[in-house]
Coordinates of C-alpha atoms in Angstrom, one line a residue:
M1 CA 109.2 88.8 83.4
E2 CA 106.4 88.5 80.8
E3 CA 102.9 88.3 82.1
E4 CA 100.8 85.1 81.5
L5 CA 99.1 84.8 78.1
R6 CA 96.7 81.8 77.6
I7 CA 94.9 81.4 74.3
I8 CA 92.4 78.7 73.1
V9 CA 92.3 77.9 69.3
S10 CA 89.4 75.8 68.2
G11 CA 88.3 74.2 64.9
G12 CA 89.5 71.8 62.3
G13 CA 88.1 68.9 60.3
T14 CA 90.0 69.5 57.1
G15 CA 93.4 71.0 56.2
G16 CA 91.6 74.1 55.2
H17 CA 90.8 74.8 58.8
I18 CA 93.8 73.3 60.4
F19 CA 96.6 75.1 58.5
P20 CA 95.2 78.6 59.3
A21 CA 94.7 77.6 62.9
V22 CA 98.3 76.5 63.3
S23 CA 99.5 79.5 61.4
I24 CA 97.7 81.8 63.8
A25 CA 99.1 79.9 66.8
N26 CA 102.6 80.1 65.4
A27 CA 102.2 83.9 64.8
I28 CA 101.1 84.3 68.4
K29 CA 104.1 82.4 69.7
T30 CA 106.5 84.4 67.4
Q31 CA 105.1 87.7 68.8
H32 CA 104.8 86.4 72.4
P33 CA 106.9 83.4 73.2
E34 CA 105.5 83.2 76.7
A35 CA 102.0 82.4 75.3
E36 CA 100.4 79.1 76.3
I37 CA 98.1 77.8 73.5
L38 CA 95.6 75.0 73.8
F39 CA 93.7 73.6 70.8
V40 CA 90.3 72.1 71.0
G41 CA 89.2 69.8 68.2
A42 CA 86.8 67.1 67.3
E43 CA 87.3 63.4 68.2
G44 CA 88.5 61.3 65.3
R45 CA 89.2 64.3 63.0
M46 CA 92.4 65.3 61.2
E47 CA 93.4 67.9 63.8
M48 CA 93.9 65.3 66.5
Q49 CA 97.1 64.2 64.6
R50 CA 98.1 67.4 62.7
V51 CA 98.0 69.8 65.7
P52 CA 100.3 67.7 68.0
A53 CA 102.6 67.2 65.0
A54 CA 102.9 71.0 64.9
G55 CA 103.9 71.1 68.6
Y56 CA 100.7 72.1 70.3
P57 CA 98.5 70.3 72.9
I58 CA 94.9 69.5 71.9
K59 CA 91.7 68.5 73.7
A60 CA 89.0 66.5 71.9
L61 CA 85.2 67.1 71.9
P62 CA 82.8 64.3 70.9
I63 CA 81.2 66.6 68.4
C64 CA 80.0 65.8 64.8
G65 CA 77.8 67.3 62.2
F66 CA 74.1 66.7 61.6
D67 CA 73.1 63.8 59.3
R68 CA 70.7 65.4 56.8
K69 CA 69.9 62.1 55.1
H70 CA 69.1 60.0 58.2
L71 CA 67.3 62.4 60.6
L72 CA 66.8 59.8 63.4
K73 CA 70.5 59.6 63.8
N74 CA 70.5 63.2 64.9
I75 CA 69.2 62.2 68.3
S76 CA 72.8 61.0 69.1
V77 CA 74.2 64.1 67.5
L78 CA 72.2 66.3 69.9
F79 CA 73.5 64.3 72.8
K80 CA 77.1 64.8 71.5
I81 CA 76.5 68.6 71.2
W82 CA 75.2 68.7 74.8
K83 CA 78.2 66.6 76.0
S84 CA 80.6 68.8 74.0
R85 CA 79.3 72.0 75.5
R86 CA 79.8 70.6 79.0
L87 CA 83.3 69.4 78.2
A88 CA 84.2 72.7 76.5
R89 CA 83.1 74.6 79.7
R90 CA 85.3 72.3 81.8
I91 CA 88.3 72.8 79.4
I92 CA 87.8 76.6 79.6
R93 CA 87.5 76.6 83.3
D94 CA 90.6 74.6 83.8
F95 CA 92.8 76.3 81.2
R96 CA 91.5 79.9 82.1
P97 CA 92.1 81.4 78.6
M98 CA 92.3 85.1 78.1
A99 CA 90.9 84.9 74.5
A100 CA 89.4 82.2 72.3
V101 CA 89.9 81.9 68.5
G102 CA 87.5 79.9 66.2
V103 CA 88.6 79.0 62.7
G104 CA 85.6 76.9 61.7
G105 CA 84.9 73.2 62.0
Y106 CA 82.7 71.2 64.3
A107 CA 84.6 71.9 67.6
S108 CA 84.6 75.7 67.2
G109 CA 80.8 76.0 67.8
P110 CA 80.6 74.6 71.4
T111 CA 84.0 76.0 72.3
L112 CA 83.4 79.6 71.3
N113 CA 79.8 79.5 72.4
M114 CA 80.9 78.5 75.9
A115 CA 83.7 81.0 75.9
E116 CA 81.3 83.8 75.0
A117 CA 78.9 82.6 77.8
M118 CA 81.8 82.6 80.3
G119 CA 82.8 86.2 79.4
I120 CA 86.0 85.2 77.5
P121 CA 86.6 87.5 74.5
T122 CA 86.4 85.7 71.2
L123 CA 87.7 86.1 67.7
I124 CA 86.2 84.4 64.7
Q125 CA 88.2 83.8 61.5
E126 CA 85.8 83.4 58.6
Q127 CA 87.7 82.0 55.6
N128 CA 85.0 82.0 52.9
S129 CA 83.2 84.6 50.9
Y130 CA 79.9 83.2 52.2
A131 CA 79.8 82.9 56.0
G132 CA 78.9 79.5 57.5
V133 CA 75.9 79.1 59.9
T134 CA 78.0 78.5 63.0
N135 CA 80.1 81.7 62.5
K136 CA 76.9 83.7 61.8
L137 CA 75.5 82.5 65.2
L138 CA 78.8 83.1 67.0
A139 CA 79.2 86.5 65.5
R140 CA 76.4 88.0 67.6
R141 CA 78.6 87.9 70.7
A142 CA 82.1 87.8 69.1
D143 CA 84.5 90.6 69.7
R144 CA 86.4 90.5 66.4
I145 CA 85.6 88.9 63.1
C146 CA 88.6 88.5 60.7
V147 CA 87.6 88.0 57.1
A148 CA 89.2 87.3 53.7
Y149 CA 86.7 89.0 51.4
D150 CA 85.1 92.4 50.9
G151 CA 81.4 92.7 51.5
M152 CA 81.1 90.5 54.6
E153 CA 79.0 93.0 56.4
R154 CA 76.0 91.3 54.8
F155 CA 76.7 88.5 57.3
F156 CA 78.4 90.2 60.3
P157 CA 78.2 93.4 62.3
K158 CA 80.3 95.9 60.3
D159 CA 82.0 97.4 63.4
K160 CA 83.4 93.9 64.3
I161 CA 84.9 93.1 60.9
I162 CA 88.6 93.3 60.1
L163 CA 89.9 92.4 56.6
T164 CA 93.0 90.3 57.2
G165 CA 92.9 87.6 54.5
N166 CA 93.4 83.9 55.4
P167 CA 96.6 82.6 57.0
V168 CA 98.5 80.0 54.9
R169 CA 101.0 77.3 55.7
Q170 CA 104.4 78.4 56.8
G171 CA 107.2 77.6 54.5
L172 CA 105.3 78.1 51.2
L173 CA 107.3 81.3 50.5
D174 CA 110.6 79.8 51.9
Y175 CA 111.4 77.5 49.0
S176 CA 114.9 78.3 47.8
G177 CA 115.3 75.6 45.1
S178 CA 114.8 76.1 41.4
R179 CA 111.8 74.9 39.4
E180 CA 114.1 72.2 37.9
D181 CA 114.9 71.0 41.4
A182 CA 111.2 70.8 42.2
L183 CA 110.5 68.9 39.0
K184 CA 113.3 66.4 39.7
R185 CA 111.7 65.7 43.1
F186 CA 108.6 64.4 41.2
G187 CA 110.6 62.6 38.6
L188 CA 109.4 65.0 35.8
K189 CA 111.2 66.7 32.9
A190 CA 112.4 70.3 33.1
G191 CA 111.4 71.3 29.6
C192 CA 107.7 70.4 29.8
K193 CA 104.6 72.4 31.0
T194 CA 103.4 71.0 34.3
V195 CA 99.9 70.9 35.8
L196 CA 99.4 70.3 39.6
L197 CA 96.1 68.7 40.5
I198 CA 95.0 68.8 44.1
G199 CA 91.7 67.9 45.6
G200 CA 92.3 69.0 49.1
S201 CA 93.7 67.0 52.0
L202 CA 90.9 64.4 51.8
G203 CA 90.9 64.2 48.0
A204 CA 88.2 64.9 45.5
R205 CA 86.3 62.2 43.6
T206 CA 85.4 64.4 40.6
L207 CA 89.0 65.6 40.0
N208 CA 90.2 62.0 40.2
E209 CA 87.6 60.9 37.8
S210 CA 88.6 63.7 35.4
V211 CA 92.1 62.2 35.2
L212 CA 91.1 58.5 35.0
R213 CA 88.7 59.2 32.1
N214 CA 91.5 61.0 30.2
L215 CA 94.6 58.8 30.7
K216 CA 95.1 58.4 26.9
T217 CA 94.8 62.1 26.3
I218 CA 97.3 62.8 29.1
G219 CA 99.7 60.2 27.8
D220 CA 99.6 61.5 24.2
S221 CA 100.2 65.1 25.3
D222 CA 103.5 66.9 26.0
V223 CA 102.1 68.2 29.3
Q224 CA 103.0 66.5 32.6
F225 CA 100.9 66.2 35.7
I226 CA 101.4 66.0 39.5
W227 CA 98.3 64.3 40.8
Q228 CA 97.4 64.3 44.5
T229 CA 94.6 61.8 44.8
G230 CA 93.9 62.0 48.6
G231 CA 94.4 59.0 50.9
Y232 CA 90.8 57.8 50.7
Y233 CA 91.0 57.2 46.9
F234 CA 94.6 56.2 46.5
A235 CA 94.4 52.4 46.7
D236 CA 91.5 52.2 44.2
I237 CA 93.3 54.5 41.8
Q238 CA 96.5 52.5 42.0
E239 CA 94.5 49.4 41.0
Q240 CA 92.8 51.2 38.1
L241 CA 96.2 52.5 36.9
R242 CA 97.6 49.0 36.9
E243 CA 94.7 47.8 34.7
K244 CA 94.6 50.8 32.3
G245 CA 98.3 51.7 32.3
K246 CA 99.8 54.8 33.9
P247 CA 101.3 57.4 31.5
D248 CA 104.9 58.2 32.1
N249 CA 104.1 62.0 32.3
L250 CA 101.8 61.4 35.3
Y251 CA 103.1 61.5 38.9
V252 CA 100.6 60.0 41.3
T253 CA 100.6 60.3 45.1
D254 CA 98.1 60.2 47.9
F255 CA 99.4 63.3 49.8
I256 CA 102.1 65.9 49.1
S257 CA 103.9 66.9 52.2
G258 CA 106.2 69.4 50.5
M259 CA 103.6 71.6 48.8
E260 CA 106.2 74.4 48.3
E261 CA 108.0 72.1 45.9
A262 CA 104.8 71.1 44.1
Y263 CA 103.7 74.7 43.6
A264 CA 107.2 75.6 42.4
A265 CA 107.0 72.9 39.8
A266 CA 103.6 73.8 38.5
D267 CA 102.8 76.2 35.6
L268 CA 99.1 75.7 36.3
V269 CA 97.1 74.4 39.3
I270 CA 93.7 72.6 39.3
S271 CA 92.1 72.8 42.7
R272 CA 88.9 72.8 44.7
A273 CA 87.9 76.3 45.8
G274 CA 88.5 76.0 49.5
A275 CA 89.4 79.3 51.1
S276 CA 92.8 78.1 52.4
S277 CA 93.8 76.8 49.0
I278 CA 92.8 80.0 47.3
S279 CA 94.7 82.1 49.8
E280 CA 97.9 80.1 49.0
L281 CA 97.4 80.4 45.3
C282 CA 96.9 84.2 45.6
L283 CA 100.1 84.5 47.7
L284 CA 102.1 82.5 45.2
G285 CA 100.5 84.1 42.1
K286 CA 99.7 80.7 40.6
P287 CA 97.3 80.4 37.6
V288 CA 94.5 78.2 38.6
I289 CA 91.4 76.4 37.3
L290 CA 88.9 76.1 40.2
V291 CA 86.5 73.2 40.4
P292 CA 84.3 74.0 43.4
S293 CA 82.9 71.1 45.4
P294 CA 79.1 71.0 45.3
N295 CA 79.1 69.1 48.6
V296 CA 79.7 72.0 51.0
A297 CA 77.4 74.1 53.1
E298 CA 75.7 77.0 51.3
D299 CA 77.7 76.1 48.1
H300 CA 80.4 78.4 49.5
Q301 CA 83.1 77.1 47.3
T302 CA 81.3 78.3 44.1
K303 CA 81.0 81.7 45.7
N304 CA 84.7 81.6 46.6
A305 CA 85.6 80.7 43.0
L306 CA 83.4 83.4 41.4
A307 CA 84.9 86.1 43.6
L308 CA 88.2 85.3 41.7
V309 CA 86.6 84.7 38.3
N310 CA 84.9 88.1 38.4
K311 CA 88.3 89.7 38.7
Q312 CA 89.8 87.6 35.9
A313 CA 92.0 85.9 38.5
A314 CA 91.0 82.3 38.0
L315 CA 89.2 80.0 35.6
Y316 CA 86.2 78.0 36.6
V317 CA 84.9 74.6 35.6
R318 CA 81.6 73.2 37.1
D319 CA 82.0 69.9 39.0
A320 CA 79.4 68.2 36.9
E321 CA 81.3 69.1 33.7
A322 CA 84.8 68.4 34.9
P323 CA 85.2 64.7 33.9
D324 CA 84.4 65.7 30.2
T325 CA 86.0 69.1 29.9
L326 CA 88.6 69.8 32.7
M327 CA 91.6 68.1 31.0
R328 CA 91.0 69.8 27.7
V329 CA 90.7 73.3 29.4
A330 CA 93.8 72.6 31.4
M331 CA 95.9 71.6 28.4
E332 CA 94.7 74.6 26.4
T333 CA 95.4 77.0 29.3
V334 CA 98.8 75.7 30.2
S335 CA 100.0 76.1 26.6
D336 CA 98.8 79.8 26.5
E337 CA 101.6 81.9 27.9
E338 CA 99.6 85.1 27.6
K339 CA 96.6 83.7 29.6
L340 CA 98.9 82.2 32.2
A341 CA 100.7 85.6 32.7
A342 CA 97.3 87.4 33.0
L343 CA 95.9 84.9 35.5
S344 CA 99.1 85.1 37.6
R345 CA 99.2 88.9 37.6
N346 CA 95.5 89.2 38.6
I347 CA 95.4 86.6 41.3
R348 CA 98.6 88.0 42.9
K349 CA 96.7 91.3 43.4
L350 CA 94.3 89.6 45.8
A351 CA 97.0 88.3 48.1
F352 CA 97.4 89.1 51.8
T353 CA 101.0 88.7 53.0
D354 CA 100.7 89.0 56.7
S355 CA 97.3 87.6 57.7
A356 CA 98.4 85.3 60.6
A357 CA 100.4 88.2 62.2
R358 CA 97.5 90.6 61.9
I359 CA 95.1 88.1 63.4
A360 CA 97.6 87.3 66.2
E361 CA 97.8 91.1 67.0
E362 CA 94.0 91.3 67.4
V363 CA 94.0 88.2 69.6
Y364 CA 96.7 89.7 71.8
R365 CA 94.7 93.0 72.2
L366 CA 91.6 91.1 73.3
A367 CA 93.6 89.0 75.8
V368 CA 95.4 92.0 77.3
A369 CA 92.1 93.9 77.7
Y370 CA 90.6 90.9 79.4
R371 CA 93.6 90.4 81.7
E372 CA 93.4 94.1 82.7
R373 CA 89.7 93.8 83.5
K374 CA 90.3 90.8 85.8
R375 CA 93.0 92.4 87.9

């Protein structure tokens, strides 16, 4: 009979945090089917739907971020932090975890902070090349810090760091269809170069504007596009396309559920520079133009992008320049076979193939050591 194994996983807010969290949980369950896993997320955020859909229970904390534009509103934020810490303590006391994992996002702060205070071993998964404030604070008492980039000792104690890479969505490597099958799924032609444009699970205003400003150029080209707008922008974009006319070589959707097909169809990807997206592109060896979001803490997406650009593994267009230059750069790049091959070759060198499994092994070691101490 297997001994009990209870693990808390906390974080979320965007797909970039949720997908790695679910991947880690799945890896733990694969290695140890007896494990009980409880997620802790933030009220009203994406994880409250995505995690149950993946088959895991989740508890919500009333946590949110600070409002830097309206400072007086932060009085209520401070109350929510205090309330979230109390609730996190209660969740930990009731569930009695043997280890806690934080993947970033609002909920991971109070959850891991309380776990550390209660003597529960903790593991932080830092996805970016520039560590966030919450993880830097949690790292002081964390037992393990799993990272995706070299040089992270400038943020964290060197003896706690393990280079694992970022876990990615299951199934990305399992696609068994042909490129032609994938293109047919999007109603596109097999003989044309194809660009996939993704702005993350929430969409990206600048990337959408880059397409809308260049509809005639797109329509006149022999390049076809798969465009994920994000749900927030989709209705407005549909209205604009009705007014301006949608080119036949442009497939438009709010969200792509079968990303493995979209990647299979694409010769070139245009993407924000979130850590999770970059990890997927590395694993698949996809040529990419990165357009880092300027609206993130510590400008970490630009640092993520430059980590690849400096190794000739990606191209980079600044957010402010994208509406005027992105489509031109994309069409030039996707037509250059030599450049596509070099980008694919170089980005594939940066891939980690077993990140979730390696992180799961570290979580298990922490949990077993804790269990032995408590006997």
